[in-house]
């Protein structure tokens, strides 16, 4: 099992950047898929991006392609979400999630969730 710990949220102006981190305080990410999701106030949770640890496969939601980048650090057992060119509509609580084997764009497929980190983009 893994226990996810997120960090890196904050307040940034439109056009700015933030990097979110997702690690585990228990276990390792080997043979796990990691997903990033977000939930804005009054909206449904939505898929942002995902990575399958074993294959390195990465996929993004259309609305973040070209702006957000997922990467990993094998040695540190960390997954990152680099967010550039942020827009006010990116304001949300961001979550990382994990499931065994491959990643998914579907939230209910994930078994483990981080506590969430707030990202606020001012105009």
XYZ file of N, CA and C in Angstrom:
369
model
N 0.831 -1.191 0.000
C 0.000 0.000 0.000
C 0.866 1.240 0.000
N 0.301 2.338 -0.496
C 0.980 3.620 -0.467
C 0.136 4.605 0.328
N 0.789 5.599 0.850
C 0.109 6.694 1.545
C 0.629 7.982 0.927
N -0.249 8.672 0.240
C 0.176 9.779 -0.598
C 0.281 11.079 0.182
N 1.313 11.826 -0.140
C 1.539 13.128 0.481
C 1.797 14.130 -0.625
N 1.006 15.188 -0.648
C 1.137 16.206 -1.682
C 1.678 17.500 -1.096
N 2.291 18.257 -1.976
C 2.749 19.588 -1.587
C 2.906 20.446 -2.822
N 3.076 21.738 -2.606
C 3.411 22.612 -3.709
C 2.336 23.579 -4.156
N 1.155 23.510 -3.579
C 0.115 24.445 -3.984
C 0.415 25.848 -3.483
N -0.414 26.768 -3.897
C -0.241 28.143 -3.447
C -1.001 29.124 -4.298
N -0.659 30.389 -4.121
C -1.291 31.474 -4.859
C -0.309 31.998 -5.894
N -0.788 32.140 -7.117
C 0.077 32.613 -8.194
C -0.754 33.487 -9.121
N -0.105 34.415 -9.777
C -0.804 35.250 -10.743
C -0.982 34.505 -12.056
N -1.970 34.918 -12.806
C -2.191 34.328 -14.115
C -0.917 34.429 -14.957
N -0.621 33.348 -15.645
C 0.601 33.277 -16.434
C 1.774 32.693 -15.676
N 1.623 32.539 -14.383
C 2.695 32.018 -13.558
C 2.755 30.505 -13.554
N 3.636 29.983 -12.714
C 3.884 28.545 -12.663
C 3.897 28.054 -11.220
N 3.543 26.799 -11.080
C 3.659 26.083 -9.817
C 4.046 24.653 -10.121
N 4.707 24.018 -9.176
C 4.995 22.600 -9.309
C 4.439 21.876 -8.093
N 3.576 20.922 -8.365
C 3.017 20.086 -7.310
C 3.825 18.800 -7.204
N 3.951 18.322 -5.989
C 4.680 17.089 -5.739
C 3.768 16.066 -5.091
N 3.991 14.827 -5.435
C 3.233 13.720 -4.848
C 4.226 12.626 -4.477
N 4.291 12.316 -3.199
C 5.160 11.255 -2.740
C 4.375 10.282 -1.892
N 5.057 9.282 -1.432
C 4.409 8.319 -0.566
C 5.210 8.146 0.716
N 4.500 8.180 1.836
C 5.145 7.994 3.134
C 5.216 6.521 3.507
N 4.668 5.704 2.634
C 4.680 4.268 2.884
C 4.676 3.556 1.543
N 5.533 2.600 1.372
C 5.582 1.863 0.122
C 6.310 2.637 -0.960
N 6.270 2.091 -2.161
C 6.894 2.738 -3.314
C 5.897 2.782 -4.463
N 6.232 3.585 -5.470
C 5.344 3.727 -6.614
C 5.572 2.672 -7.697
N 6.535 1.811 -7.495
C 6.754 0.789 -8.515
C 5.484 -0.041 -8.675
N 5.105 -0.289 -9.922
C 3.902 -1.038 -10.245
C 2.615 -0.321 -9.835
N 2.666 1.010 -9.801
C 1.475 1.805 -9.567
C 1.253 2.769 -10.728
N 0.005 3.143 -10.899
C -0.342 4.243 -11.774
C -0.733 5.427 -10.915
N -0.267 6.594 -11.295
C -0.527 7.816 -10.537
C -1.349 8.762 -11.407
N -2.394 9.288 -10.824
C -3.219 10.253 -11.539
C -3.272 11.570 -10.796
N -3.451 12.620 -11.546
C -3.686 13.951 -10.986
C -5.114 14.356 -11.354
N -5.831 14.838 -10.357
C -7.197 15.308 -10.542
C -7.345 16.654 -9.851
N -8.400 17.342 -10.182
C -8.666 18.601 -9.506
C -10.155 18.793 -9.328
N -10.480 19.586 -8.322
C -11.884 19.928 -8.091
C -11.966 21.403 -7.743
N -12.655 22.121 -8.592
C -12.909 23.531 -8.333
C -14.199 23.660 -7.537
N -14.321 24.735 -6.826
C -15.508 24.963 -6.011
C -16.755 24.921 -6.873
N -17.694 24.094 -6.462
C -18.958 23.987 -7.179
C -18.912 23.162 -8.441
N -17.790 22.527 -8.701
C -17.649 21.722 -9.919
C -17.295 20.287 -9.583
N -17.464 19.449 -10.574
C -17.107 18.049 -10.411
C -15.588 17.880 -10.455
N -15.143 16.810 -9.817
C -13.726 16.464 -9.919
C -13.399 16.102 -11.364
N -12.237 16.546 -11.842
C -11.887 16.254 -13.220
C -10.447 15.779 -13.332
N -10.252 14.985 -14.337
C -8.947 14.409 -14.646
C -8.025 15.480 -15.194
N -6.768 15.460 -14.738
C -5.761 16.400 -15.219
C -4.683 15.671 -16.011
N -4.152 14.603 -15.456
C -3.109 13.852 -16.139
C -2.779 12.585 -15.370
N -1.982 11.727 -15.992
C -1.651 10.458 -15.356
C -0.326 9.923 -15.864
N 0.271 9.061 -15.051
C 1.507 8.378 -15.426
C 1.462 6.955 -14.899
N 1.856 6.043 -15.732
C 2.019 4.651 -15.317
C 3.491 4.436 -15.021
N 3.786 4.088 -13.786
C 5.187 4.061 -13.334
C 6.020 3.068 -14.126
N 5.514 1.890 -14.356
C 6.321 0.827 -14.965
C 6.687 1.150 -16.414
N 5.763 1.734 -17.145
C 6.007 1.988 -18.565
C 6.443 3.413 -18.849
N 6.134 4.288 -17.913
C 6.408 5.697 -18.148
C 5.371 6.391 -19.006
N 4.301 5.688 -19.325
C 3.245 6.281 -20.163
C 2.621 7.466 -19.452
N 2.458 8.559 -20.170
C 1.882 9.784 -19.631
C 0.768 10.261 -20.548
N -0.267 10.766 -19.936
C -1.420 11.249 -20.689
C -1.975 12.468 -19.969
N -2.583 13.392 -20.745
C -3.104 14.625 -20.166
C -4.522 14.881 -20.648
N -5.249 15.612 -19.837
C -6.518 16.148 -20.295
C -6.238 17.207 -21.348
N -7.153 17.342 -22.291
C -6.937 18.271 -23.393
C -6.691 19.697 -22.915
N -7.377 20.096 -21.879
C -7.307 21.501 -21.479
C -5.984 21.869 -20.804
N -5.109 20.879 -20.531
C -3.809 21.202 -19.946
C -2.639 20.861 -20.863
N -2.932 20.260 -21.983
C -1.852 19.894 -22.905
C -1.096 21.136 -23.353
N 0.216 21.034 -23.278
C 1.066 22.149 -23.639
C 1.348 23.091 -22.493
N 0.616 22.937 -21.393
C 0.845 23.818 -20.234
C 1.344 23.041 -19.016
N 0.819 21.847 -18.813
C 1.180 21.035 -17.648
C 2.063 19.874 -18.086
N 2.983 19.502 -17.223
C 3.882 18.384 -17.517
C 4.009 17.503 -16.284
N 3.844 16.217 -16.495
C 4.038 15.241 -15.419
C 5.425 14.634 -15.561
N 6.111 14.507 -14.457
C 7.414 13.848 -14.467
C 7.551 13.038 -13.178
N 8.608 12.269 -13.120
C 8.824 11.447 -11.940
C 10.310 11.425 -11.593
N 10.582 11.122 -10.344
C 11.943 10.927 -9.872
C 11.986 9.528 -9.271
N 12.601 8.614 -9.992
C 12.623 7.228 -9.538
C 13.328 7.086 -8.191
N 14.429 7.785 -8.036
C 15.200 7.659 -6.812
C 14.474 8.185 -5.592
N 13.753 9.296 -5.785
C 13.028 9.911 -4.686
C 11.614 9.385 -4.550
N 11.214 8.566 -5.527
C 9.855 8.004 -5.485
C 8.812 9.126 -5.431
N 8.961 10.052 -6.356
C 8.093 11.220 -6.404
C 7.521 11.391 -7.802
N 6.342 11.967 -7.860
C 5.717 12.367 -9.117
C 5.436 13.861 -9.022
N 5.682 14.559 -10.120
C 5.512 16.005 -10.134
C 4.502 16.414 -11.201
N 3.821 17.498 -10.912
C 2.948 18.126 -11.892
C 3.419 19.570 -12.033
N 4.138 19.824 -13.119
C 4.606 21.175 -13.408
C 3.498 21.905 -14.170
N 3.062 23.012 -13.613
C 1.956 23.763 -14.214
C 2.467 25.127 -14.640
N 2.442 25.368 -15.928
C 2.878 26.642 -16.499
C 1.703 27.363 -17.130
N 1.885 28.635 -17.394
C 0.844 29.438 -18.050
C -0.489 29.265 -17.346
N -0.462 29.375 -16.057
C -1.676 29.130 -15.286
C -2.729 30.187 -15.556
N -3.973 29.749 -15.511
C -5.126 30.599 -15.764
C -6.009 30.613 -14.518
N -6.804 31.645 -14.353
C -7.721 31.660 -13.206
C -8.616 30.425 -13.143
N -8.981 29.881 -14.293
C -9.845 28.700 -14.296
C -9.113 27.438 -13.854
N -7.809 27.519 -13.650
C -7.072 26.384 -13.077
C -7.180 26.351 -11.553
N -7.796 27.353 -10.980
C -7.968 27.385 -9.536
C -8.797 26.194 -9.072
N -8.242 25.424 -8.147
C -8.897 24.200 -7.681
C -8.045 23.569 -6.587
N -8.618 22.576 -5.951
C -7.822 21.684 -5.109
C -7.336 20.557 -6.003
N -6.056 20.333 -5.973
C -5.445 19.306 -6.804
C -5.094 18.098 -5.949
N -5.390 16.937 -6.500
C -5.164 15.683 -5.802
C -4.304 14.763 -6.653
N -3.421 14.034 -6.002
C -2.812 12.900 -6.677
C -3.472 11.624 -6.127
N -3.491 10.622 -6.954
C -4.137 9.362 -6.607
C -3.306 8.225 -7.165
N -3.441 7.060 -6.561
C -2.660 5.903 -6.999
C -3.533 4.663 -7.089
N -3.189 3.836 -8.032
C -3.839 2.531 -8.166
C -2.780 1.560 -8.662
N -2.982 0.307 -8.382
C -1.991 -0.691 -8.784
C -1.995 -0.872 -10.293
N -0.842 -1.149 -10.807
C -0.548 -1.412 -12.219
C -0.673 -0.146 -13.039
N -1.642 -0.042 -13.915
C -1.671 1.062 -14.860
C -2.503 2.224 -14.337
N -2.188 3.395 -14.857
C -2.942 4.579 -14.473
C -4.262 4.622 -15.249
N -5.118 5.528 -14.840
C -6.426 5.676 -15.465
C -6.831 7.139 -15.424
N -7.693 7.521 -16.347
C -8.243 8.876 -16.327
C -9.551 8.941 -15.543
N -9.954 7.819 -14.985
C -11.215 7.723 -14.262
C -10.942 7.722 -12.764
N -11.505 8.681 -12.058
C -11.197 8.852 -10.640
C -11.575 7.635 -9.800
N -12.706 7.024 -10.104
C -13.158 5.926 -9.257
C -12.286 4.685 -9.403
N -11.384 4.684 -10.357
C -10.466 3.553 -10.520
C -9.336 3.582 -9.493
N -9.185 4.688 -8.789
C -8.059 4.839 -7.875
C -8.422 4.436 -6.452
N -7.456 3.818 -5.800
C -7.678 3.312 -4.455
C -7.124 4.230 -3.374
N -6.120 5.010 -3.714
C -5.431 5.829 -2.728
C -5.404 7.278 -3.197
N -5.644 8.178 -2.248
C -5.715 9.599 -2.563
C -4.898 10.411 -1.589
N -4.288 11.470 -2.119
C -3.626 12.417 -1.259
C -4.629 13.346 -0.605
N -4.121 14.219 0.232
C -4.991 15.110 0.998
C -5.456 16.306 0.182
N -4.829 16.523 -0.936
C -5.183 17.661 -1.782
C -4.365 18.886 -1.432
N -4.116 19.697 -2.441
C -3.387 20.947 -2.235
C -4.067 22.039 -3.048
N -4.265 23.192 -2.428
C -5.000 24.273 -3.071
C -4.095 25.039 -4.021
N -4.598 25.242 -5.222
C -3.948 26.106 -6.205
C -4.908 27.239 -6.522
N -4.458 28.447 -6.328
C -5.268 29.619 -6.610
C -4.531 30.509 -7.590
N -5.197 30.815 -8.702
C -4.599 31.647 -9.743
C -5.394 32.942 -9.813
N -4.725 34.029 -9.543
C -5.401 35.324 -9.566
C -5.275 35.969 -10.941
N -6.283 36.738 -11.294
C -6.273 37.385 -12.618
C -5.590 38.736 -12.575
